Short mmCIF file of C-alpha atoms and ligand atoms in Angstrom, two decimals:
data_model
loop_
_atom_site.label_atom_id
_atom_site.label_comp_id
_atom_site.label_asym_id
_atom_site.label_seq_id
_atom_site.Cartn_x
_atom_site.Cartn_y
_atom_site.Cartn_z
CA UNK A 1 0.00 0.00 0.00
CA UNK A 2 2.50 2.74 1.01
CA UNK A 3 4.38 1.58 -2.44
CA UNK A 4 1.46 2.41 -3.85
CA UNK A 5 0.71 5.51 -2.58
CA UNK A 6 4.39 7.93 -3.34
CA UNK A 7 3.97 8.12 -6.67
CA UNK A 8 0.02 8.67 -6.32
CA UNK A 9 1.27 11.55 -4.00
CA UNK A 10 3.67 12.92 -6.70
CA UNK A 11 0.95 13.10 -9.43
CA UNK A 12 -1.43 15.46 -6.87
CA UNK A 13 0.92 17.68 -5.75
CA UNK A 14 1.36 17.88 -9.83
CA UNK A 15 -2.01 18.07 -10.13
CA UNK A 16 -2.57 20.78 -7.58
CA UNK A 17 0.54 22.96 -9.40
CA UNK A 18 -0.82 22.94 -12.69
CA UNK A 19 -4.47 23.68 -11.49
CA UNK A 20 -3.05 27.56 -11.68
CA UNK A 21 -5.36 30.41 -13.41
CA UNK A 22 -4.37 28.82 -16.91
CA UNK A 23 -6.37 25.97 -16.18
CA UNK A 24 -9.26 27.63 -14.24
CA UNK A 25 -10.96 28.64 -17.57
CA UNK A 26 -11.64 24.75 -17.82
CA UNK A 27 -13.10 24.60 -14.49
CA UNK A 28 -16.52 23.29 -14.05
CA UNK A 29 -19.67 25.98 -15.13
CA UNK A 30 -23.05 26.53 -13.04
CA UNK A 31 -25.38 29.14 -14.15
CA UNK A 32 -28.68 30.25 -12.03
CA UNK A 33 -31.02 31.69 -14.50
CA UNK A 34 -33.40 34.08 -14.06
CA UNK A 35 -33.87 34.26 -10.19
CA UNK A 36 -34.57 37.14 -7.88
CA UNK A 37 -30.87 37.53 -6.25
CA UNK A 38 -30.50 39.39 -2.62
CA UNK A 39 -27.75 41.19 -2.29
CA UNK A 40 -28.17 42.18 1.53
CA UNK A 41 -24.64 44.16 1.91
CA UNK A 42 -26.74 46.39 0.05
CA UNK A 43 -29.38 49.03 1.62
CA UNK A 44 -33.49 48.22 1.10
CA UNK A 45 -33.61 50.60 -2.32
CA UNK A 46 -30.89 48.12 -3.55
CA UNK A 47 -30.40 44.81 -2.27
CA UNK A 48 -33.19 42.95 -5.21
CA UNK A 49 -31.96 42.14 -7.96
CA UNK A 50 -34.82 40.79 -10.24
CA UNK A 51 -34.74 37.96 -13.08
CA UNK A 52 -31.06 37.51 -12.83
CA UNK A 53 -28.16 35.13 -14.19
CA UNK A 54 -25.59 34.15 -11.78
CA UNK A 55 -22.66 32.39 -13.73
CA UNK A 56 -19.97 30.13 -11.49
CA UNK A 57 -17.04 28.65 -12.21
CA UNK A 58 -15.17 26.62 -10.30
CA UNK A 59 -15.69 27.71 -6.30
CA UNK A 60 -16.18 31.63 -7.61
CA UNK A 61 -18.93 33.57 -8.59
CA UNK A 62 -17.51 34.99 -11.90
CA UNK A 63 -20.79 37.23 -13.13
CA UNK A 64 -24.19 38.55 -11.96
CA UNK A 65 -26.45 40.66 -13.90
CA UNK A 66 -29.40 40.86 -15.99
CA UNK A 67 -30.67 37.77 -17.43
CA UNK A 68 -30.89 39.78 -20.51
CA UNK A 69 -27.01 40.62 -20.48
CA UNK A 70 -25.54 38.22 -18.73
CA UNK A 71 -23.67 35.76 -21.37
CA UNK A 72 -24.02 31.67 -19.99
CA UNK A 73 -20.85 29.86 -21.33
CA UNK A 74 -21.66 27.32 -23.28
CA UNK A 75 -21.25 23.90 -21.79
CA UNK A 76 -22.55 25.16 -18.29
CA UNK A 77 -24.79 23.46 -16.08
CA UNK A 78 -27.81 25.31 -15.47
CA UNK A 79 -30.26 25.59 -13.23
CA UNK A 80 -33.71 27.11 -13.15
CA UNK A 81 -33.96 30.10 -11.03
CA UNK A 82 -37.62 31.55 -12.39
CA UNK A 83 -39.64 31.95 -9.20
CA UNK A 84 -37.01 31.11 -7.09
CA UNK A 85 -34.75 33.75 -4.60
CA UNK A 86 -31.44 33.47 -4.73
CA UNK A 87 -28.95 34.75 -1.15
CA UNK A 88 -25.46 34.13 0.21
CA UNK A 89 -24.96 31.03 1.88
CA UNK A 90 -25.70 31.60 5.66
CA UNK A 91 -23.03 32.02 8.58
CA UNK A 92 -23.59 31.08 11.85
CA UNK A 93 -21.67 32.71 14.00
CA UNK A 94 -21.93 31.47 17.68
CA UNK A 95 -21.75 27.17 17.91
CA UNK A 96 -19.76 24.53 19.40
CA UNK A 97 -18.92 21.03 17.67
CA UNK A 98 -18.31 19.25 21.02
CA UNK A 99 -21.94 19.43 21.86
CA UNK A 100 -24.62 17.85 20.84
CA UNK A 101 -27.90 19.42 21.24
CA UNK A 102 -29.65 16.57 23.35
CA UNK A 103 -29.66 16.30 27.42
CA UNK A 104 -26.40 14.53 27.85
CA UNK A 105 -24.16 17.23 26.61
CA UNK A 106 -23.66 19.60 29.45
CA UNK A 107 -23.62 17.29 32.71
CA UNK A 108 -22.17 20.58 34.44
CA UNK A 109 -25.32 22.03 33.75
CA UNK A 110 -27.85 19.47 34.31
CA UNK A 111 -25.74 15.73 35.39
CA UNK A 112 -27.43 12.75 33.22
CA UNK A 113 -24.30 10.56 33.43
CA UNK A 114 -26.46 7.69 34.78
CA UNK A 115 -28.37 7.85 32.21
CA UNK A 116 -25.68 8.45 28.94
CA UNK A 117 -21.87 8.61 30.64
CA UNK A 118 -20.93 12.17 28.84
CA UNK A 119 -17.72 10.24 27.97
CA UNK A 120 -19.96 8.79 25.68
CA UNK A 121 -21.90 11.73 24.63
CA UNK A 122 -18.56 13.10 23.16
CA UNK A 123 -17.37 9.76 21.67
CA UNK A 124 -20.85 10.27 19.54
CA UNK A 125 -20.50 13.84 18.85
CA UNK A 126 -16.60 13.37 17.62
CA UNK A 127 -17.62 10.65 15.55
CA UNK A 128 -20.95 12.17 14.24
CA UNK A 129 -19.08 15.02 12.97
CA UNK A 130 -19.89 14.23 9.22
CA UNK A 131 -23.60 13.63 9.76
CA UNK A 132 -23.25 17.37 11.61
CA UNK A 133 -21.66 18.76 8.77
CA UNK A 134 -24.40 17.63 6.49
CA UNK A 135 -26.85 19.04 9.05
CA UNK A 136 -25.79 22.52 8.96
CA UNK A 137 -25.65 22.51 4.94
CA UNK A 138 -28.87 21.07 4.68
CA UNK A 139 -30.33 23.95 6.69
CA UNK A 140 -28.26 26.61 4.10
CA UNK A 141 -25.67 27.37 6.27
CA UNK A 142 -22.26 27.43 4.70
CA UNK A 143 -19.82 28.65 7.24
CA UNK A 144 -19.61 28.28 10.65
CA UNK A 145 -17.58 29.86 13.77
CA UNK A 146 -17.17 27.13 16.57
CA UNK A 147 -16.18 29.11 19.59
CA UNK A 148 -15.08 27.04 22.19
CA UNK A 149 -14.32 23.39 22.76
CA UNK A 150 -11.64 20.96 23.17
CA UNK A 151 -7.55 20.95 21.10
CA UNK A 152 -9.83 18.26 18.96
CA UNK A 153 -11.92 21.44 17.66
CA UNK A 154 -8.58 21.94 15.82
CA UNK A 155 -9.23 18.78 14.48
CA UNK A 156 -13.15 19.56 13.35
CA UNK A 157 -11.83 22.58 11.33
CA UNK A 158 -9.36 20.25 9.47
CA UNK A 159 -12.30 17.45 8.88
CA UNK A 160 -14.44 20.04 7.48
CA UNK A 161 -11.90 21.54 4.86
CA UNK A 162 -11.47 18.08 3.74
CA UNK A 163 -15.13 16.57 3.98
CA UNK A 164 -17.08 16.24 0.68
CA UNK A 165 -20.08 17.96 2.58
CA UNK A 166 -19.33 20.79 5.28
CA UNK A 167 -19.16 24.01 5.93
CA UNK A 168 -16.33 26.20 6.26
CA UNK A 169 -15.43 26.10 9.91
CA UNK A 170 -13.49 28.92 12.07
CA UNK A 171 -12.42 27.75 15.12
CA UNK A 172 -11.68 28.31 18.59
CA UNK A 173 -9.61 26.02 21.20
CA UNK A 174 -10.21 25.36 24.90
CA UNK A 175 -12.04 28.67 26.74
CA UNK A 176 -10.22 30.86 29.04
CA UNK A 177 -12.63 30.93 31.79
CA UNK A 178 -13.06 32.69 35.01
CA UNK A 179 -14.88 29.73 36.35
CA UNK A 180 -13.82 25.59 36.50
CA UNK A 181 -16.60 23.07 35.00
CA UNK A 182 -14.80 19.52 36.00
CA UNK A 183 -17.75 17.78 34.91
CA UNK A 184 -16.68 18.38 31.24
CA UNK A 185 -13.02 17.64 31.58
CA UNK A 186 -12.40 14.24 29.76
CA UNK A 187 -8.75 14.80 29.25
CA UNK A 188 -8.85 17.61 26.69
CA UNK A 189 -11.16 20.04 28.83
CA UNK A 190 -13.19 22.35 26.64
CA UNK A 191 -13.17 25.26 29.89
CA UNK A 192 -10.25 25.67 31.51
CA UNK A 193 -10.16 27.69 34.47
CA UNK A 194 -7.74 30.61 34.46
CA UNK A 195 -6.65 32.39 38.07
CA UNK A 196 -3.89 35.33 36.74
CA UNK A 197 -2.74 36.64 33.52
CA UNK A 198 0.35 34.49 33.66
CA UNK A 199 -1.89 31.59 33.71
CA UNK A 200 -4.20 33.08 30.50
CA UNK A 201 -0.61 34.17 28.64
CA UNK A 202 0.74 30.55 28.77
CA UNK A 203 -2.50 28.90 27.57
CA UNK A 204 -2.95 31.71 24.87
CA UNK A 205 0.65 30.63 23.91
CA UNK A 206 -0.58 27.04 24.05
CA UNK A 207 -3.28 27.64 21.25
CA UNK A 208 -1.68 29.41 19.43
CA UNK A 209 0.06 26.31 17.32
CA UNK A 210 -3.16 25.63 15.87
CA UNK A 211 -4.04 28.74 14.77
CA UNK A 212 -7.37 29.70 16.01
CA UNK A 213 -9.78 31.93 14.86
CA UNK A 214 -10.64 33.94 17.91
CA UNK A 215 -8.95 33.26 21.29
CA UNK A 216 -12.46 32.89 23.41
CA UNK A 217 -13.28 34.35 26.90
CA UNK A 218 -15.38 32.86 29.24
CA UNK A 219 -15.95 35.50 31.04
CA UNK A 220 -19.01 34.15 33.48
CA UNK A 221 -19.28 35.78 37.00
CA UNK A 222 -19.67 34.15 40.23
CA UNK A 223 -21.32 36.39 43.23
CA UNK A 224 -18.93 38.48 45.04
CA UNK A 225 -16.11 37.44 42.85
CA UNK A 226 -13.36 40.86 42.52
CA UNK A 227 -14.27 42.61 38.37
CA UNK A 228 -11.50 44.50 38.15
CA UNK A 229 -8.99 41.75 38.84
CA UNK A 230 -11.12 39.69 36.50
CA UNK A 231 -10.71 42.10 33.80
CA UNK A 232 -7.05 42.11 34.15
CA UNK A 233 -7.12 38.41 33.29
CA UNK A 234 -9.44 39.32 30.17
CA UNK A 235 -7.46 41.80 29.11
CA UNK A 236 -3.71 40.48 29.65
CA UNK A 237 -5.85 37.48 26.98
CA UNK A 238 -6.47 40.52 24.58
CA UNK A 239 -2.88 41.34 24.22
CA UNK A 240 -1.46 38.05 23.88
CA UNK A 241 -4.16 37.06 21.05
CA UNK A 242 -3.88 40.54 19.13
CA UNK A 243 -0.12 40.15 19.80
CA UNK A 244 -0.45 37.53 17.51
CA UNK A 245 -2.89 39.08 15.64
CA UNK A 246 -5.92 37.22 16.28
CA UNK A 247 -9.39 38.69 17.62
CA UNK A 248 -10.76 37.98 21.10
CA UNK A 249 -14.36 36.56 21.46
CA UNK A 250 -16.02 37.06 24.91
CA UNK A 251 -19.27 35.42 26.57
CA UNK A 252 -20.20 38.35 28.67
CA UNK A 253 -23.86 38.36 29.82
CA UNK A 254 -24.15 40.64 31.99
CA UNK A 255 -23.80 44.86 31.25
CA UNK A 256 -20.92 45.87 33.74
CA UNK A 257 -18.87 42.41 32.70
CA UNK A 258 -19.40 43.05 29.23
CA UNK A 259 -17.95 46.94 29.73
CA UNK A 260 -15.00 45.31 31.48
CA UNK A 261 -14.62 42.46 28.15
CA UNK A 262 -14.65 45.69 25.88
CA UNK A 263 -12.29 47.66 27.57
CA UNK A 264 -10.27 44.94 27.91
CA UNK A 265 -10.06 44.72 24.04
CA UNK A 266 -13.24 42.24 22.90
CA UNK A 267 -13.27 42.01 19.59
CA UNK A 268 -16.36 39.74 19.32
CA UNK A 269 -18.84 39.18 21.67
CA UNK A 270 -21.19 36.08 21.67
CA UNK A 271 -23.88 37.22 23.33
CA UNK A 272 -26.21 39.80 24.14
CA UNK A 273 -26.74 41.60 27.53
CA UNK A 274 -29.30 39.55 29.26
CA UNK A 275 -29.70 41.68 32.83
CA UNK A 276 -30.00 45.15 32.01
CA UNK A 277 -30.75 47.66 29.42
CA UNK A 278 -27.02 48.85 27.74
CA UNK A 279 -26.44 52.22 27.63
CA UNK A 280 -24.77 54.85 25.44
CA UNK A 281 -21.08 54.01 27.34
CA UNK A 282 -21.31 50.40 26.12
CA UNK A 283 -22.34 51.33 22.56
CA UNK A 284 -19.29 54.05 22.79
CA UNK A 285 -17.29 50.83 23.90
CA UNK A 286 -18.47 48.68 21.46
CA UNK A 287 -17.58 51.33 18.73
CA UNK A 288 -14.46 52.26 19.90
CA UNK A 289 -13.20 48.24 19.16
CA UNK A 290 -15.01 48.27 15.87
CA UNK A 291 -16.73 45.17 17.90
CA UNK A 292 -19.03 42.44 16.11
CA UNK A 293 -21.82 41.57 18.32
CA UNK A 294 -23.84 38.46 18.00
CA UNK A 295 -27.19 37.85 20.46
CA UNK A 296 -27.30 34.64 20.63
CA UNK A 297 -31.11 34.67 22.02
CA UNK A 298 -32.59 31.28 21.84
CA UNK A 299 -30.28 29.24 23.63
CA UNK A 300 -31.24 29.88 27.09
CA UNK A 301 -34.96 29.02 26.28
CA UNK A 302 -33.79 26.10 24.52
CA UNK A 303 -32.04 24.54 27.94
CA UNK A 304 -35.25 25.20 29.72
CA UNK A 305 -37.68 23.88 26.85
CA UNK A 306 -35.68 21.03 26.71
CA UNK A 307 -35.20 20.28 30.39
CA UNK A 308 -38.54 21.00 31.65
CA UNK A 309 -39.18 18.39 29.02
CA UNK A 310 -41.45 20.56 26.67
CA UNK A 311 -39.02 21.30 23.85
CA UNK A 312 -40.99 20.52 20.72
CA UNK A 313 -39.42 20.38 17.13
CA UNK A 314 -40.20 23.02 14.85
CA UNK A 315 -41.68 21.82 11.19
CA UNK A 316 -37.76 23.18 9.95
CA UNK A 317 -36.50 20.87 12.98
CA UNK A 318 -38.32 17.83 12.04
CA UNK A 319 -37.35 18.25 8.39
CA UNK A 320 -33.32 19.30 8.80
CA UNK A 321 -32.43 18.46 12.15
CA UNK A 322 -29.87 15.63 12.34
CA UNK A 323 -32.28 12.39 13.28
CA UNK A 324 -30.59 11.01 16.26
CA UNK A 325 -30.93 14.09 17.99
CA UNK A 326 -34.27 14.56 17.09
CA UNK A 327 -35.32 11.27 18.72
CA UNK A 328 -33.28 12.11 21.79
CA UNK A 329 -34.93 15.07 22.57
CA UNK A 330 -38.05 13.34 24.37
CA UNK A 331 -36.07 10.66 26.77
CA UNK A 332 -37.19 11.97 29.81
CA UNK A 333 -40.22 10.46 29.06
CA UNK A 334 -38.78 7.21 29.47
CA UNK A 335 -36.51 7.93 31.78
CA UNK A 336 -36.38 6.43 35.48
CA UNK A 337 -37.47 9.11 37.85
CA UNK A 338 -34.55 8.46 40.19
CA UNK A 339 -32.47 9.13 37.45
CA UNK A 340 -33.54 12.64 36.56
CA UNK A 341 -31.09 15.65 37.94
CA UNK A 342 -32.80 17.39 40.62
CA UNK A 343 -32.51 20.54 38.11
CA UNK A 344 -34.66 18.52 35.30
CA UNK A 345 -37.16 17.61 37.95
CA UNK A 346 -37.77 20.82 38.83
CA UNK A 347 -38.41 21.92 35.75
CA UNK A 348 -40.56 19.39 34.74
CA UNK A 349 -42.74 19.92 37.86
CA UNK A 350 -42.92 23.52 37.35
CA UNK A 351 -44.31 23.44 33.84
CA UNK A 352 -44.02 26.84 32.85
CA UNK A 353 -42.89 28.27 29.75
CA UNK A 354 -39.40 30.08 29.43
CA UNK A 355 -39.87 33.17 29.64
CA UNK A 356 -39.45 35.48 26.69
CA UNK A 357 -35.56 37.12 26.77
CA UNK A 358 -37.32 40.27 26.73
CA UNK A 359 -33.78 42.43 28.02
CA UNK A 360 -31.67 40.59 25.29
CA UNK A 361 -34.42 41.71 22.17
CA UNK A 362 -34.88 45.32 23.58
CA UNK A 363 -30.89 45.50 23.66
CA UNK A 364 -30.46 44.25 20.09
CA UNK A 365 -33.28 46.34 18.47
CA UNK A 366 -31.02 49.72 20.82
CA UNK A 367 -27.83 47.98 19.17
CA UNK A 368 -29.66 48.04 15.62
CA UNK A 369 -30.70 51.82 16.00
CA UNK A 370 -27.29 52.83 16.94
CA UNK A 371 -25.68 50.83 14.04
CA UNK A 372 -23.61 48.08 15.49
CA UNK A 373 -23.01 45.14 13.34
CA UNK A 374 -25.20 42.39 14.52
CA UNK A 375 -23.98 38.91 13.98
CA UNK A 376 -26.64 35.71 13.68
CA UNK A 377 -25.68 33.14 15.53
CA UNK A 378 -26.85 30.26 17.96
CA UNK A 379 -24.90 28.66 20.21
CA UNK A 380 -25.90 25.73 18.83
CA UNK A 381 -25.01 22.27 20.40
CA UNK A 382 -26.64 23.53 24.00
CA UNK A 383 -28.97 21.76 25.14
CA UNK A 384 -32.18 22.40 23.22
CA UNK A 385 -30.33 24.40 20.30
CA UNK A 386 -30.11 21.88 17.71
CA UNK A 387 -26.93 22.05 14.88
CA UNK A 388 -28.47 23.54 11.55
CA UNK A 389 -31.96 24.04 12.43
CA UNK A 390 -31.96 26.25 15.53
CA UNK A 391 -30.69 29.23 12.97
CA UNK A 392 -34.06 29.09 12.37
CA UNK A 393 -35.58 30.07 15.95
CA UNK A 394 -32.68 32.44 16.20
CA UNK A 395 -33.24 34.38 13.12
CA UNK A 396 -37.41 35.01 14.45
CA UNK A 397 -36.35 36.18 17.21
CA UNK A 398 -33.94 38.39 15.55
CA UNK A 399 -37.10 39.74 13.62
CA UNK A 400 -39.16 39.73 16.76
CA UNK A 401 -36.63 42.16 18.51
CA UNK A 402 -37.26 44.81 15.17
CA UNK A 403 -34.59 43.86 12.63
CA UNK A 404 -36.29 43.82 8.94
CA UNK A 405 -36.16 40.93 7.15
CA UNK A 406 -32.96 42.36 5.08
CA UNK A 407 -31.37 43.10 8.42
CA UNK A 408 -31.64 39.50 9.78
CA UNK A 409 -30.42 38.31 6.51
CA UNK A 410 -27.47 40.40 6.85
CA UNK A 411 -26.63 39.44 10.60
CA UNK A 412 -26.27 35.84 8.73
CA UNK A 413 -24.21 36.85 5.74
CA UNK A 414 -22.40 39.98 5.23
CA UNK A 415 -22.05 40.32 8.83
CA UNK A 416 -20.89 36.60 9.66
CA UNK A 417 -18.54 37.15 6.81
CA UNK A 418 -17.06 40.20 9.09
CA UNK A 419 -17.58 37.66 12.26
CA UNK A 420 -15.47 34.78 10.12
CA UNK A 421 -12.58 36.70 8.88
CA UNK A 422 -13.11 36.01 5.16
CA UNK A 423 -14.02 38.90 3.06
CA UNK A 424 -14.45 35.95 0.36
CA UNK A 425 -17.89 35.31 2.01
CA UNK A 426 -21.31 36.41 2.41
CA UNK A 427 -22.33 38.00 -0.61
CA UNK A 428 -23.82 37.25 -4.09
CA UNK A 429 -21.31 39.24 -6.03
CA UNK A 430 -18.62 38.67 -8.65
CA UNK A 431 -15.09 37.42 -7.11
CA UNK A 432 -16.83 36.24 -4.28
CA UNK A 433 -16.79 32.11 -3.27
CA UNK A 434 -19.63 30.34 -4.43
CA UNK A 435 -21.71 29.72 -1.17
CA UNK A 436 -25.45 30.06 -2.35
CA UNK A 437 -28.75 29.24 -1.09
CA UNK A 438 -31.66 28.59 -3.85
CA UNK A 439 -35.23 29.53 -1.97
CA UNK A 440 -38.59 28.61 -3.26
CA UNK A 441 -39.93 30.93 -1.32
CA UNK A 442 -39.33 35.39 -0.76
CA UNK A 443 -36.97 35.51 2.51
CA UNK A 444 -37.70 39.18 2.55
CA UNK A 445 -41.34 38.76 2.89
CA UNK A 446 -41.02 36.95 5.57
CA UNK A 447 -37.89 35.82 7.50
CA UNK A 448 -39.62 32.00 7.76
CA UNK A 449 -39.07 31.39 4.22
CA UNK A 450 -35.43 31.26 4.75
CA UNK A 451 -35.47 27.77 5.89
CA UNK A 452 -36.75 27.09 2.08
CA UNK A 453 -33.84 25.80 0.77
CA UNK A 454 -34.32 24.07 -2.16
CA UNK A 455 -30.79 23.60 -3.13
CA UNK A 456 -27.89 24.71 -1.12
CA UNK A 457 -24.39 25.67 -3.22
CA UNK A 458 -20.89 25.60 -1.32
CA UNK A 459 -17.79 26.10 -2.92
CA UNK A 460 -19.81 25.57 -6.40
CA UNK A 461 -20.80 22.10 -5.66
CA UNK A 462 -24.84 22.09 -5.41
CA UNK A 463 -26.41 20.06 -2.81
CA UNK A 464 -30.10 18.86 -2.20
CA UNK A 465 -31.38 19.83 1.48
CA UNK A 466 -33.09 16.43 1.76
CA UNK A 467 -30.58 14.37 0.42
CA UNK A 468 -28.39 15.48 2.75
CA UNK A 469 -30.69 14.20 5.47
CA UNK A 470 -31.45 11.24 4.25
CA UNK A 471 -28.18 10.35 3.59
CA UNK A 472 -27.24 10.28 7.67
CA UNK A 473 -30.80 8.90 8.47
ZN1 LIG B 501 -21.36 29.34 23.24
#
C-alpha cells in the first residue's frame, strides 16, 4: 500500500501545481437563470436584484447581472432560477462542535451521566461530525464559527476543509474561563479555568500552534467574585491574542462584565446583555473596538424547553435536524425518575414556559438603531439548540426584537462574513466564493421562508437539502 501511494502523491501535488489560473478557464460551469438575487450588503432601495443570471465557475462567482445581459458559457450546467430567490450562503456565527444538542451534553449544567456517561456523549459527537456537517448545509448554512471546545476542535476545522459535505469552519480552542466546569473535563477540557494573567498568557501561547480563529473568553461571574482583577485576566488574553494578531471573542452576559470584556479589548462578543438595558457608554465601547456583536437569544430558552421536558421540534426541525438528535430530545419520558437531575425535575414539575428574553431583544433592536453590526448566531449544540436548524428560531427572534427581514439576513451573511474573517464570504457578487442558497420561497417577505432551501451551493458544488438528510438517516 505505502508503495502504492508515493507516486500517487507525486501526481497530486502535480495536479494541484498545474491547477493555476491557466487551467481555471476549464473549471466546471453553473449558471442560475433568471432568479430574484438578494444582495443584503446592500441598503433596502438596492439589495433585489430581479430575473437575474448568476454564472460560477469553479468555487467563484464569476458574473451577476441581468438575465438579458448576462452571457451563460456554453457547456454550463444550469439551473432554473424563475420563481425562485437566490442569497449568500448563511453564517452562523456562535456554535460549538463538542456538543450535541440533546440532554447529555452539558452534565455541568444538568448531570445525566447515569443515564448516557458524557464520555460517551462526546465519543458520539466526535464521531458524528460528518452527519453534523451535512446538518448545517442542509439547513443553508455554509460557514460556521465554533467558539469554544476541546484541542480536537482543531481537528473539526481540518475534517471540514477536507469533507465532501461541510461548511467552512473557524475555530476556537479550549475557553479561558473565570470559572472551573470539572464535569466536562475528559482529558482535553473544553473550559479551563484561568486564576492570573500568567496563567491566561501561557494557555494563549498554548493555542496558538493551531491557529485559532478567535482566542475565546469565558468570562461568566460568580457572586462576590473581585471585576477588576477579573478584567485584568481578560485583558492580559487581549494582548497576547492581538499580539499575535488574532481577535478575542467574549461570553459576557451581563452589562458591567461586558464593559470590562470591551475595555479589555473584545473584539467579538457572543452574546447579548441579558440583565439590564445597555447604555450609550457600552455602545461608545463597542464602537471604539469596531466590535461584532452576535445575540445569541434562543439558547437559554432552549435549555429550559428542553429540560422542563417541553421542547418541541419546529416543522424546519423535524425536516433538517440531524435524526438522532431529534429522537433524543423526548427521553425523559422514558426515563427512570430516580435518574432525573434534581434541576430537570424541577423543571418538569414547574411546567411553565421560558420566559421570553425580553432584556436581550430590547438591547439588540437599541444595538440596531445605533448601528452596530449584529452577527446571527446560535450557540448551537446547548442543550435544546439543535446544529443547523436552531438558525431558524434564532433568526425570528432576531425579527421579533425589530430587525427587517434584510437586516436578519445580513446578521447571517455579510455580517458573519465580518464575524469569520473572510471577506471571500457572504455576498452574491462577482469574485466572491460560491456559497449560495436557492429559496422557493421570498426571505424578505417573511424571514420563515429562509429555511426554504431548495438547493444549497458551497464552494460551487450544489447540494439537495433532503438528500443530505437522508443520507445520515
Ligand atoms: Zn457558546
Amino acid at each position: 500500500m505505502k508503495r502504492l501511494l508515493s507516486p500517487l502523491l507525486v501526481v497530486l501535488v502535480l495536479c494541484s501545481c498545474a491547477v493555476a489560473p491557466a487551467q481555471r478557464d476549464n473549471a466546471p460551469t453553473l449558471a442560475i437563470i433568471g432568479a430574484t438575487v438578494v444582495q443584503p450588503e446592500k441598503d433596502a432601495a438596492h439589495a433585489v436584484l430581479a430575473d437575474a443570471t448568476v454564472v460560477i465557475r469553479g468555487d467563484r462567482i464569476v458574473a451577476v447581472g441581468p438575465s438579458t445581459s448576462t452571457k451563460v458559457p456554453g457547456g454550463a450546467t444550469r439551473i432554473d432560477g424563475r420563481g425562485r430567490w437566490l442569497i449568500p450562503g448563511m453564517i452562523d456565527g456562535h456554535v460549538h462542535f463538542f456538543q450535541s444538542g440533546n440532554l447529555y451534553t452539558r452534565p455541568d449544567v444538568a448531570d445525566f451521566n447515569a443515564v448516557v456517561p458524557y464520555a460517551q456523549e462526546v465519543a458520539r459527537n466526535r464521531a458524528r461530525l460528518p452527519a453534523t456537517f451535512k446538518v448545517w448545509l442542509a439547513s443553508g448554512v455554509t460557514s460556521v464559527i465554533d467558539v469554544g471546545g476541546p484541542f480536537w476542535n482543531f481537528e473539526v476545522r481540518d475534517a471540514a476543509n477536507k469533507s465532501e459535505a461541510a461548511p467552512r469552519v473557524a475555530t476556537t480552542g479550549p475557553l479561558i474561563s473565570m470559572v472551573a466546569r470539572p464535569q466536562l473535563d475528559l482529558g482535553d477540557p473544553p473550559i479551563v479555568k484561568i486564576e492570573s494573567a500568567d496563567a491566561a498568557r501561557a494557555l494563549v501561547a498554548r493555542e496558538l500552534p493551531y491557529k485559532p480563529d478567535f482566542i475565546k473568553v469565558w468570562f461568566v461571574r460568580e457572586p462576590n467574585d473581585d471585576l477588576a482583577k477579573k478584567e485584568a485576566i481578560v485583558k492580559a488574553t487581549a494582548d497576547a491574542a492581538h499580539a499575535a494578531h488574532i481577535r478575542l471573542a467574549v461570553h459576557a452576559t451581563e452589562l458591567d462584565t461586558a464593559k470590562a470584556a470591551l475595555r479589555a479589548g473584545a473584539d467579538y462578543l457572543v452574546h447579548s446583555v441579558f440583565d439590564d438595558p445597555i447604555d450609550d457608554e457600552f455602545i461608545a465601547l463597542l464602537r471604539k473596538n469596531h466590535a461584532l456583536l452576535c445575540p445569541t437569544l434562543f439558547v437559554t430558552s432552549g435549555y429550559r424547553w428542553a429540560l422542563s421536558n417541553q421542547w418541541r421540534a419546529t416543522p424546519e426541525e423535524q425536516r433538517l435536524a440531524d435524526p438522532q438528535i431529534l429522537a433524543a430530545m423526548h427521553d425523559l419520558e422514558r426515563m427512570p425518575k430516580d435518574k432525573i437531575p434534581p434541576r430537570a425535575a424541577k423543571l418538569i414539575a414547574e411546567h411553565k414556559t421560558p420566559p421570553a428574553p425580553t432584556v436581550s431583544l430590547q438591547n439588540l433592536k437599541k444595538l440596531r438603531d445605533a448601528g452596530i453590526p449584529i452577527v446571527m448566531g446560535t450557540d448551537a449544540g446547548n442543550i435544546g439548540t439543535l446544529h443547523g436548524p436552531s438558525v431558524f428560531r434564532e433568526m425570528q427572534l432576531e425579527h421579533e426584537a425589530g430587525l427587517t427581514p434584510l437586516e436578519v439576513l445580513r446578521s447571517a451573511t455579510t455580517n458573519g462574513a465580518l464575524a469569520f474573517g473572510n471577506p471571500d464570504l457572504g455576498a452574491v457578487a462577482p469574485g466572491k466564493l460560491a456559497d449560495l442558497v436557492l429559496l422557493d420561497a421570498d426571505p424578505l417577505a417573511d424571514v420563515g421562508n429562509l429555511s426554504r432551501a431548495e438547493r444549497v451551493i458551497k464552494g460551487g458544488v450544489v447540494y439537495d437539502p433532503k438528500a443530505l438528510i437522508d443520507s445520515i438517516r
